[in-house]
XYZ file of C-alpha atoms in Angstrom:
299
model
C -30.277 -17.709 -35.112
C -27.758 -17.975 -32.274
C -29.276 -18.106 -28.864
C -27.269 -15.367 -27.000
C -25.332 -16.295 -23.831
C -26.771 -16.419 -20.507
C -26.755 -13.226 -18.514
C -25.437 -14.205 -14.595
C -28.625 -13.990 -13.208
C -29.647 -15.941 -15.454
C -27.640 -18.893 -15.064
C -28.673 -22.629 -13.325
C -27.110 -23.539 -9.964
C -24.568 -26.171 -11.445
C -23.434 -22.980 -13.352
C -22.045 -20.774 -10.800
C -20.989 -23.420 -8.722
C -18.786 -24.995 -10.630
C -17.220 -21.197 -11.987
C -16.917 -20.958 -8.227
C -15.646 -24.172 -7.768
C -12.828 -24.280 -10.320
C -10.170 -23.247 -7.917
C -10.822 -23.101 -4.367
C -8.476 -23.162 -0.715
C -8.471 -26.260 0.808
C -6.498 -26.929 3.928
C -4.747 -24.226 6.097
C -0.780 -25.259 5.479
C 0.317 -22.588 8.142
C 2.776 -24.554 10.492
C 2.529 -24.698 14.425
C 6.307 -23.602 14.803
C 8.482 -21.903 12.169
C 12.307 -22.860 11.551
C 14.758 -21.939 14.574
C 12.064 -21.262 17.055
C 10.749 -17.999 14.766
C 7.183 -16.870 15.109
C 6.846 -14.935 11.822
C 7.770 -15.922 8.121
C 8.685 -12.864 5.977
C 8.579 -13.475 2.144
C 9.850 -10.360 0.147
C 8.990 -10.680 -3.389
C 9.780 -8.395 -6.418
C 8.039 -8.261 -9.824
C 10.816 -7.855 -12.395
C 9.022 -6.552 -14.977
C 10.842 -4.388 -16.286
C 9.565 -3.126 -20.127
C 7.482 -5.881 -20.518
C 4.488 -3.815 -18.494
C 4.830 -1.711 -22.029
C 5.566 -4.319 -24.433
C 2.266 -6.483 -23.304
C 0.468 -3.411 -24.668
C 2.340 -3.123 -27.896
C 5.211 -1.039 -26.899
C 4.582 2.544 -28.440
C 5.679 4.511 -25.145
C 9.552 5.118 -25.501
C 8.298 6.796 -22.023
C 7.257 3.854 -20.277
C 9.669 1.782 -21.875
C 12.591 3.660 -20.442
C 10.586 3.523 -17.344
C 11.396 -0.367 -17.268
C 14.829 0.188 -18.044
C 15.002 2.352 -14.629
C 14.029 -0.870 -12.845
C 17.278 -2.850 -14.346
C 19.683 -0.157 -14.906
C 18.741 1.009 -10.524
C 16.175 -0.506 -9.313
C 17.645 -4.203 -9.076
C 20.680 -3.073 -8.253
C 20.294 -0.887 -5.492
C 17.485 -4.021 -4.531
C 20.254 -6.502 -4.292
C 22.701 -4.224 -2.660
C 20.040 -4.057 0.338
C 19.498 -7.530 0.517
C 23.204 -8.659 0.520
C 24.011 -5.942 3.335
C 20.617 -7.274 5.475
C 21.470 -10.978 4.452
C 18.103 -12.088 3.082
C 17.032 -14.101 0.149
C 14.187 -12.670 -1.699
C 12.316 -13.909 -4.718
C 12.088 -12.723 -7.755
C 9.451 -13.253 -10.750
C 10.762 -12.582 -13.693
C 8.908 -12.481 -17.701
C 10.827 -14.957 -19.628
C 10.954 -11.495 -22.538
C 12.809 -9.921 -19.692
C 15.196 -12.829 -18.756
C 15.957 -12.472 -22.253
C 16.734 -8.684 -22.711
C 18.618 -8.734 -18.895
C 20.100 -12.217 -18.662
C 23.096 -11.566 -16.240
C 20.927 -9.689 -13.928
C 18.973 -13.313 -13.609
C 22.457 -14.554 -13.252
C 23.642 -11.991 -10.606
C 19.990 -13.148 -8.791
C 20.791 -16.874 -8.833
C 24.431 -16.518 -8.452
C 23.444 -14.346 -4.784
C 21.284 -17.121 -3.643
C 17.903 -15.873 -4.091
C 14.728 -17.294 -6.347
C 13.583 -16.965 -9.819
C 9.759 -18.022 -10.536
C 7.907 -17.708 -13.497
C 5.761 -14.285 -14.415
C 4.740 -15.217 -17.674
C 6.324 -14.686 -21.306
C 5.353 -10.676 -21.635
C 3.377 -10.174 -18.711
C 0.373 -10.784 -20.890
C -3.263 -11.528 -19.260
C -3.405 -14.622 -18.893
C -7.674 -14.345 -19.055
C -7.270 -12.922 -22.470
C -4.804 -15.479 -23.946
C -6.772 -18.538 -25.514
C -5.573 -21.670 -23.427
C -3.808 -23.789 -25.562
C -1.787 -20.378 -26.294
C -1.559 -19.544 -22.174
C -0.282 -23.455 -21.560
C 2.388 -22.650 -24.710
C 3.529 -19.397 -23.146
C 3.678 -20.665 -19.935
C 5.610 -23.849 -20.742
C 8.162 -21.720 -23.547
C 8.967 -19.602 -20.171
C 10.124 -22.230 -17.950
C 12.467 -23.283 -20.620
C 13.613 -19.875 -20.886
C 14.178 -18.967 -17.523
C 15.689 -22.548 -17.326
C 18.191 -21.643 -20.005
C 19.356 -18.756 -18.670
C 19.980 -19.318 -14.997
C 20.214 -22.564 -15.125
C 17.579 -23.696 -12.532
C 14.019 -24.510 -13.212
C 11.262 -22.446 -11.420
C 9.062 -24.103 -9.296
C 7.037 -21.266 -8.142
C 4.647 -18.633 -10.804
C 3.197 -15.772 -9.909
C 0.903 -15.081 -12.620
C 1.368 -11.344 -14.929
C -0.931 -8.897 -12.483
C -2.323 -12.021 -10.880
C -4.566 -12.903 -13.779
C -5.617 -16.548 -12.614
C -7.515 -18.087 -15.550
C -9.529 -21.176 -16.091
C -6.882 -23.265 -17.204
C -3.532 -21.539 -15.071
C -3.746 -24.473 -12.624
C -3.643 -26.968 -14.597
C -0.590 -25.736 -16.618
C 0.884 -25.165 -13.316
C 0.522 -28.526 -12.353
C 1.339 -29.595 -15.072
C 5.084 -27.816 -15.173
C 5.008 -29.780 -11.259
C 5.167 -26.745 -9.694
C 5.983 -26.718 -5.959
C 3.786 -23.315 -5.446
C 1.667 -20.660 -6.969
C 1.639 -17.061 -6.008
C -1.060 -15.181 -7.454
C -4.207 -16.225 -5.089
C -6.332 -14.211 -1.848
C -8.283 -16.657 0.028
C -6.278 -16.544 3.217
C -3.175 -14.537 4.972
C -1.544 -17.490 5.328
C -0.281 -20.710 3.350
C -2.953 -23.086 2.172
C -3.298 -26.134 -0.187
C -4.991 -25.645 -3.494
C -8.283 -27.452 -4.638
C -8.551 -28.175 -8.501
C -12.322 -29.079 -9.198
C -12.438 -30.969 -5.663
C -8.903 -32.573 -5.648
C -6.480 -31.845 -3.784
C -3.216 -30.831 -5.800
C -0.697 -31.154 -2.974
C 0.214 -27.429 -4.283
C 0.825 -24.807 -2.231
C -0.266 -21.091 -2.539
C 1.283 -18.548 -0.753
C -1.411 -15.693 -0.865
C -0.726 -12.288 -1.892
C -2.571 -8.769 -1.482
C -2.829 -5.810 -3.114
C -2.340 -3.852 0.264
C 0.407 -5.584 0.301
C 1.918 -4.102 -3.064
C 3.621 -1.032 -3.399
C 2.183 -0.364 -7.518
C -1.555 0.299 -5.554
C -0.059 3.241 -4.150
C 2.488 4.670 -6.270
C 1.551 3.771 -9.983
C 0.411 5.804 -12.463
C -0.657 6.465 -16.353
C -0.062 9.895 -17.758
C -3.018 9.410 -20.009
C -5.455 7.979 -17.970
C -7.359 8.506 -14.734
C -5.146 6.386 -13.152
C -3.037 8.576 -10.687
C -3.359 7.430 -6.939
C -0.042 8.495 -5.025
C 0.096 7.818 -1.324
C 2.732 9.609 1.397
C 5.749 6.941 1.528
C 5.087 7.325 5.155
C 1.401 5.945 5.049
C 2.285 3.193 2.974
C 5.247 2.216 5.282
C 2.725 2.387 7.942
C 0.069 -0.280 5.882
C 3.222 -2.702 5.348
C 4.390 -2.079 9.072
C 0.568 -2.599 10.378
C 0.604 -5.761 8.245
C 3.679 -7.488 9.456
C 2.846 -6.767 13.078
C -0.110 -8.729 12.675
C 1.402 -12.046 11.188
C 3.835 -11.696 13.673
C 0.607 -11.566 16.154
C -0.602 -13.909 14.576
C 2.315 -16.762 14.138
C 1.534 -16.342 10.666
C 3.097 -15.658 6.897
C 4.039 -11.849 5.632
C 4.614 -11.510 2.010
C 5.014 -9.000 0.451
C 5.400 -7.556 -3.487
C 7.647 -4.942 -4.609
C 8.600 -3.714 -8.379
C 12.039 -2.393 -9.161
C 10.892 0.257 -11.216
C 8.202 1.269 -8.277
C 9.957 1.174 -4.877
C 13.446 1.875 -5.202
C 13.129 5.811 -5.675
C 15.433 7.467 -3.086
C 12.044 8.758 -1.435
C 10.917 5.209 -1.285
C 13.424 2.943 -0.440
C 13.525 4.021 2.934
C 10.225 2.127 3.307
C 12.144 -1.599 2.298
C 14.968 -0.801 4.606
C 12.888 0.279 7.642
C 10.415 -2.569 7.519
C 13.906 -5.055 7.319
C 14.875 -2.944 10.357
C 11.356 -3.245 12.037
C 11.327 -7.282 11.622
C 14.732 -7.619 12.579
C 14.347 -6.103 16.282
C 11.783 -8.896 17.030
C 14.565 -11.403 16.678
C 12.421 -14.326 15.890
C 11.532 -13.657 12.119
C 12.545 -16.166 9.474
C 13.462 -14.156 6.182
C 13.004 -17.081 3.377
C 12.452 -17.601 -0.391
C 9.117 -18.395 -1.468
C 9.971 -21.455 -2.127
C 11.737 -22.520 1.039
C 8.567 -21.336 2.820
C 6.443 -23.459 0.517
C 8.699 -26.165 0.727
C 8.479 -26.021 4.735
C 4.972 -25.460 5.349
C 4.254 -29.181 2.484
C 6.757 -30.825 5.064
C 5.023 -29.489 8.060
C 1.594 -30.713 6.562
C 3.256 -34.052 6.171
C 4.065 -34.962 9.346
């Protein structure tokens, strides 16, 4: 007879602490002074997912796959269109299945000057992948998205920030300069494996600082929230105002297929506009803010 697992409330102290323990937020890594005198760090980010939000589900929506098509076929370009006119690099994490079904978009990315960081093989869950099959995935992607651009990630962001068990130590493993996936502060901070520090960074994301929370949606489910493009301007505004308040980091994550609707680009090009008129904003990659802030820490 198998003795059946223990229910949480049933479990010892050295049980919960060391779930809780796994992966904490050690040391603060957000610098006294940003580059050139700015006071604010703004990180745009975009989720290229393209078809693989279908595929990780076993494809059978032509529907949804087309859906990812919009985000190469318009969304990226009308993305990198903005972002050459405003001058900014951006960051982009990209499934290695979609490096492989778009690879001179990746091309176009690298050739413009911005990032490329790993987001998975499929956008699979990364919690429901056994680990010896997550640390193969993760490691067959870096190759990928080495092979086709040409440059090696140093950054993940992890498929819907699924952080599992075992994620850190692949991703220190690959000797990754950053992770991207993580909520325990606003700003940088170091990241604790099981009590050591790993000299990583994470740069912490949100999901009120996503635009899928307020725009996504599944035909056949009950999953339909849709908030005014004007409201959710007004969260991302309300958010930047107060790194800039506070000295401190504003990322944020966008999807091709999600906010590049002519009703919603507005928002992208407005908050640009917004940050802009402070004129002390640094507009960086994710990994030349990570890179910074481990140099700051240094000193």
């Amino acid at each position: 007879m198998t003795d059946l697992p223990l229910e949480p409330w049933q479990w010892p102290e050295e049980t919960w602490r060391a779930k809780v323990n796994r992966v904490r937020a050690g040391r603060n890594l957000k610098p006294k002074t940003w580059p050139n005198g700015a006071r604010c760090a703004v990180a745009l980010s975009f989720d290229v997912d393209h078809e693989t939000n279908e595929l990780r589900d076993g494809g059978k929506s032509v529907g949804r796959l087309s859906w990812g098509q919009y985000g190469n076929r318009v969304g990226m370009p009308r993305i990198l269109s903005l972002l050459a006119k405003e001058d900014i690099q951006a960051s982009f994490f990209v499934p290695a299945v979609t490096a492989l079904l778009y690879p001179d978009e990746q091309r176009r990315v690298i050739a413009e000057g911005h990032e490329i960081g790993l987001h998975g093989w499929i956008h699979e869950v990364n919690t429901a992948v056994p680990p010896a099959n997550e640390r193969e995935l993760h490691l067959r992607s870096a190759d990928t998205l080495e092979k086709v651009t040409g440059v090696r990630p140093v950054g993940m962001r992890t498929p819907s920030w699924d952080f599992s068990e075992v994620t850190l130590a692949i991703e220190r493993e690959l000797g990754l300069l950053y992770d991207s996936s993580l909520f325990a502060d606003d700003d940088p901070y170091e990241l604790i494996d099981k009590g050591e520090a790993t000299g990583m960074v994470e740069l912490p994301v949100e999901w009120i600082r996503d635009d899928a929370v307020y725009f996504n949606m599944n035909r056949f489910q009950a999953l339909r929230p849709y908030t005014a493009p004007e409201t959710v301007f007004d969260i991302f505004r309300r958010e930047f105002d107060g790194a800039y308040e506070d000295g401190g980091l504003f990322l944020l994550t966008m999807h091709p297929h999600i906010i590049t609707y002519r009703s919603r680009i507005w928002i992208l090009e407005k908050l640009i506009a917004h940050a802009k008129a402070k004129g002390d904003v640094w507009f960086a990659s994710h990994a030349e803010i990570a890179r910074y802030v481990k140099a700051q820490a240094a000193l």
